[in-house]
C-alpha atoms as an extended CHARMM CRD file, in Angstrom:
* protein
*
       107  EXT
         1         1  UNK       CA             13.7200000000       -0.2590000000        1.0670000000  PROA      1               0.0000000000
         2         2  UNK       CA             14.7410000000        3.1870000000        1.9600000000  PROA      2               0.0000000000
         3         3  UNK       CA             13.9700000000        5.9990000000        3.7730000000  PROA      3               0.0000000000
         4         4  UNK       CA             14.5130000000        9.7090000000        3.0130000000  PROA      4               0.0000000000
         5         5  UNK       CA             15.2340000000       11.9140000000        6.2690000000  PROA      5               0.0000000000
         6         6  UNK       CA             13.9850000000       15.3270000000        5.5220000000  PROA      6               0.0000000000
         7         7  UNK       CA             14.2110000000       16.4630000000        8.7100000000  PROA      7               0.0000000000
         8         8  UNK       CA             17.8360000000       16.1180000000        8.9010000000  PROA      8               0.0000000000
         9         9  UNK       CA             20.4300000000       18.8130000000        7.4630000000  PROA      9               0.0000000000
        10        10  UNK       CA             21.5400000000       17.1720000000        4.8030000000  PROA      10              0.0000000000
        11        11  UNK       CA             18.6540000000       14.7740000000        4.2590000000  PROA      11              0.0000000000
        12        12  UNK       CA             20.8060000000       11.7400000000        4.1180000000  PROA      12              0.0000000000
        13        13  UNK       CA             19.3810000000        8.2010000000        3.2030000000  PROA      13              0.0000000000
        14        14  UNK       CA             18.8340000000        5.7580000000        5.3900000000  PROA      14              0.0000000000
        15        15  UNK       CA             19.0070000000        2.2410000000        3.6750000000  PROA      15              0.0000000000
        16        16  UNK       CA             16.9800000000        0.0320000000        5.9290000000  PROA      16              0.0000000000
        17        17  UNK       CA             16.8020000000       -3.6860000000        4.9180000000  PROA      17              0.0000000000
        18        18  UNK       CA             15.6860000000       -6.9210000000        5.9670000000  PROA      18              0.0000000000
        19        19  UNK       CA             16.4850000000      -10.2350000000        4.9040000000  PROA      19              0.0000000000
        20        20  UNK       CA             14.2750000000      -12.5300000000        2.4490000000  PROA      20              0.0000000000
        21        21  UNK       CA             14.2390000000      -15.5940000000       -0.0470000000  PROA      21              0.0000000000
        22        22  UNK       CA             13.2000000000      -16.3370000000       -3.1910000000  PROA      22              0.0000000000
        23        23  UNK       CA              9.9960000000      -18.4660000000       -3.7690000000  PROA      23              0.0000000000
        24        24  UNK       CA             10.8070000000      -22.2740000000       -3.8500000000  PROA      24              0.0000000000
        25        25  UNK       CA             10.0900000000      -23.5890000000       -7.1250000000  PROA      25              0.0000000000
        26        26  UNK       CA              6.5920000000      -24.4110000000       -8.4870000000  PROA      26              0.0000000000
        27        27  UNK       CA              5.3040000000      -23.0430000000       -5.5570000000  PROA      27              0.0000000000
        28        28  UNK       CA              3.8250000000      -20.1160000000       -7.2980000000  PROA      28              0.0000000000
        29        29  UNK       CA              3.8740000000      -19.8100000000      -11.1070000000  PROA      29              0.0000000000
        30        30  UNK       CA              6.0230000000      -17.3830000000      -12.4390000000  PROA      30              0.0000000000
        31        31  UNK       CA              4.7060000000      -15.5950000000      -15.1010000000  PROA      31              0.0000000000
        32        32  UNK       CA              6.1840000000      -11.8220000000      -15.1300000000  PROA      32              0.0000000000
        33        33  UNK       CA              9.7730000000      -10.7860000000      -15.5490000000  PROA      33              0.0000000000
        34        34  UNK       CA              9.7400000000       -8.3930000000      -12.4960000000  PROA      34              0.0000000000
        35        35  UNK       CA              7.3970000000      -10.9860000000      -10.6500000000  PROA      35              0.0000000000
        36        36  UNK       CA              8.7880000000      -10.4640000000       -7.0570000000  PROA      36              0.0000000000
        37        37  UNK       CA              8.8740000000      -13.4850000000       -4.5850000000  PROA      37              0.0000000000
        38        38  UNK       CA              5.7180000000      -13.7010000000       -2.2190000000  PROA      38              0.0000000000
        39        39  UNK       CA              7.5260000000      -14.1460000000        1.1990000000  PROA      39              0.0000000000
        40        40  UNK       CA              9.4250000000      -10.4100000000        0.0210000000  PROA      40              0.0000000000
        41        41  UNK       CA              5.8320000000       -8.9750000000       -0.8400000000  PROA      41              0.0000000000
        42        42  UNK       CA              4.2230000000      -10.4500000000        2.6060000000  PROA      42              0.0000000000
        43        43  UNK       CA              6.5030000000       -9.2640000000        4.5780000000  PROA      43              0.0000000000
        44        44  UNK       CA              5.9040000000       -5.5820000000        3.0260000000  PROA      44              0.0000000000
        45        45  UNK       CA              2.2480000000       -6.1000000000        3.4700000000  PROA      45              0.0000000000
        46        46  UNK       CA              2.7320000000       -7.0220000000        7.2630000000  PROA      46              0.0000000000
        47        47  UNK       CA              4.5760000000       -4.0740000000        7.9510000000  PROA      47              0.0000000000
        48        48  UNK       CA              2.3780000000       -1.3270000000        6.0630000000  PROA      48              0.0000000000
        49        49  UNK       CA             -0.9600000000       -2.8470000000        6.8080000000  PROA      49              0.0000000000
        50        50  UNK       CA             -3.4440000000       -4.5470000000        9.3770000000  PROA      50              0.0000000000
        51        51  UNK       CA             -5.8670000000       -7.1950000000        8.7460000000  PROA      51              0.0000000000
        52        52  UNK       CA             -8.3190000000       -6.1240000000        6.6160000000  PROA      52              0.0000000000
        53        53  UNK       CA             -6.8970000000       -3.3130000000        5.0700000000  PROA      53              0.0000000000
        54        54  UNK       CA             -6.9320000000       -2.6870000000        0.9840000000  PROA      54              0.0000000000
        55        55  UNK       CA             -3.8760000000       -3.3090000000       -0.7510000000  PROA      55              0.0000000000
        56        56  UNK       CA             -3.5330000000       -1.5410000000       -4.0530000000  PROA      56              0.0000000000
        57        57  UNK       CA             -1.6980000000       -2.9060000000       -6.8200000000  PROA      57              0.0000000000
        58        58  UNK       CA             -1.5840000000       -0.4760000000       -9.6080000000  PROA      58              0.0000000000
        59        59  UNK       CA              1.1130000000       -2.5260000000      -12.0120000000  PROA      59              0.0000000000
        60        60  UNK       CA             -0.3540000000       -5.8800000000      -10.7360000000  PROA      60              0.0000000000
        61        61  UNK       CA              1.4930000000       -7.8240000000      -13.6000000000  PROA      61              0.0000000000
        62        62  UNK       CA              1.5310000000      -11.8870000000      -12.5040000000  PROA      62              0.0000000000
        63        63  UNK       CA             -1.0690000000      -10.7800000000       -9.4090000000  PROA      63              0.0000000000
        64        64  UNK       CA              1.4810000000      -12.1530000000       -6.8850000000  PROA      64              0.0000000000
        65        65  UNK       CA              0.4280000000       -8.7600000000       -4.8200000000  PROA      65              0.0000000000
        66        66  UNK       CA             -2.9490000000       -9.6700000000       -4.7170000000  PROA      66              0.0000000000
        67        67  UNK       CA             -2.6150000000      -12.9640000000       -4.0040000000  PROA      67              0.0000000000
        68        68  UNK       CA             -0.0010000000      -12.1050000000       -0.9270000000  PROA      68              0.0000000000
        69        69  UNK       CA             -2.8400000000       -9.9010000000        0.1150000000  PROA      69              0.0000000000
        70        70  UNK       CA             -5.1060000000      -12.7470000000       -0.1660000000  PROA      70              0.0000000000
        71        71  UNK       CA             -3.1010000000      -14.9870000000        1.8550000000  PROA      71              0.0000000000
        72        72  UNK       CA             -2.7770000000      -12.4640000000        5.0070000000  PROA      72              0.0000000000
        73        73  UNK       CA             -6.6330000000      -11.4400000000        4.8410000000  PROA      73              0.0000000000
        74        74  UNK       CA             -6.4250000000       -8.0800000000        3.5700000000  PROA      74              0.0000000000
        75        75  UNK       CA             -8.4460000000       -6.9800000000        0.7600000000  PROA      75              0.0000000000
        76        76  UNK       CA             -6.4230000000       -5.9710000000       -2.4840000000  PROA      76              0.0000000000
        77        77  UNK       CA             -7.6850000000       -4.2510000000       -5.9950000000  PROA      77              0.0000000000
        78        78  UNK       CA             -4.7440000000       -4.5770000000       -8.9250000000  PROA      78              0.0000000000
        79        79  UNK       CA             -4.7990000000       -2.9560000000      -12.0260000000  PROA      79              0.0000000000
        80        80  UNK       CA             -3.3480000000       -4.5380000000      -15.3620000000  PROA      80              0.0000000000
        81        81  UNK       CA             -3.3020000000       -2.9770000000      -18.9670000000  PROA      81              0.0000000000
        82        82  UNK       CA             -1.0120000000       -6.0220000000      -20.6490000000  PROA      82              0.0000000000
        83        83  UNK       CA             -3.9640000000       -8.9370000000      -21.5990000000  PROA      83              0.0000000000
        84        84  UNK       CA             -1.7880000000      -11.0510000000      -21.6340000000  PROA      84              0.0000000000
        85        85  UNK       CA             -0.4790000000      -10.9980000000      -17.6720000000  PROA      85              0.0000000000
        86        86  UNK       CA             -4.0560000000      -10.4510000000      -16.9190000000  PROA      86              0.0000000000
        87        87  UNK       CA             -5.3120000000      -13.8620000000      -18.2480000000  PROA      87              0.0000000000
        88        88  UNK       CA             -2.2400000000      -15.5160000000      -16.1200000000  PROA      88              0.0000000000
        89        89  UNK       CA             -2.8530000000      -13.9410000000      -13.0760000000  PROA      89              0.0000000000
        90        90  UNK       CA             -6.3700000000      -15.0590000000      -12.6690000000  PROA      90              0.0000000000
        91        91  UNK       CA             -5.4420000000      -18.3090000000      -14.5180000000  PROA      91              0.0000000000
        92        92  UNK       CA             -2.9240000000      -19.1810000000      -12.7790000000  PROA      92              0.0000000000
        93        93  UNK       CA             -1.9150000000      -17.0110000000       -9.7440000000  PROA      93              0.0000000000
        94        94  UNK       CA             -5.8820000000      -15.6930000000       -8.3730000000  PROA      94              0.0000000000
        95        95  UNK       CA             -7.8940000000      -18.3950000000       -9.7870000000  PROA      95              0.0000000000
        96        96  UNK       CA            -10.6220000000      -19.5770000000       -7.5890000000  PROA      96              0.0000000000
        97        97  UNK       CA             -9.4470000000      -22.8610000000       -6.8930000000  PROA      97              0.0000000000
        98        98  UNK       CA             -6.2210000000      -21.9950000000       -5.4340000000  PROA      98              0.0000000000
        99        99  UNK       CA             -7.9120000000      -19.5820000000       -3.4860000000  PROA      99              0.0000000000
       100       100  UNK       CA            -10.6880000000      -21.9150000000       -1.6120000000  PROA      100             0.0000000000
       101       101  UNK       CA             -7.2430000000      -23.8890000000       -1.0610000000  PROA      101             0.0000000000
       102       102  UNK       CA             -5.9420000000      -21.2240000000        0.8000000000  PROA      102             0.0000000000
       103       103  UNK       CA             -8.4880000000      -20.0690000000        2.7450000000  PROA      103             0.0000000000
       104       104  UNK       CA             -9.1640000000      -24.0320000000        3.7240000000  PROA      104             0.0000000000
       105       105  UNK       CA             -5.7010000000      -23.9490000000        5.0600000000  PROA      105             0.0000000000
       106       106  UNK       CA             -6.0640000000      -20.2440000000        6.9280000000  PROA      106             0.0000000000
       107       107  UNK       CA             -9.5400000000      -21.2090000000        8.4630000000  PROA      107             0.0000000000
């Protein structure tokens, strides 16, 4: 993550990081190349949004977006044009029983 200081003369970048793992394994499918880990992705969601809040996902590819949404109570909307990550992410990633598994555990 990076920011870009415009208000500085030379508008030098400020790399800003923070540490974070990958997913163990089988704990979430992996079904898209660029699929990024969920504890990376929550931690981005905690710091740019409340509970509540919409997430937007316009590349939503394996859904792991939504579904980090999902687990921190914030609503989320993805967008997919490849058929075939669609049908995995609500397969495997969003489908319905996972999700009353999760929100048994959050409640």
């Amino acid at each position: 993550m990076f920011y870009i200081a415009t208000n500085c003369p030379s508008s030098t970048m400020v790399f800003n990081w923070f540490k974070w793992t990958k997913d163990r394994k089988g704990e979430y499918p992996k079904i898209h190349p660029t699929q990024k880990p969920l504890s990376l992705l929550k931690q981005l969601i905690k710091i740019f949004t409340d509970e509540g809040d919409v997430v937007i996902d316009p590349c939503a590819g394996s859904g792991s977006t939504l579904r980090a949404a999902y687990e921190l109570n914030r609503n989320s909307y993805g967008f997919e044009i490849v058929k075939d990550f669609y049908n995995k992410a609500i397969n495997q990633m969003l489908n319905k029983e996972v999700l009353e598994q999760i929100k048994a555990r959050t409640s």
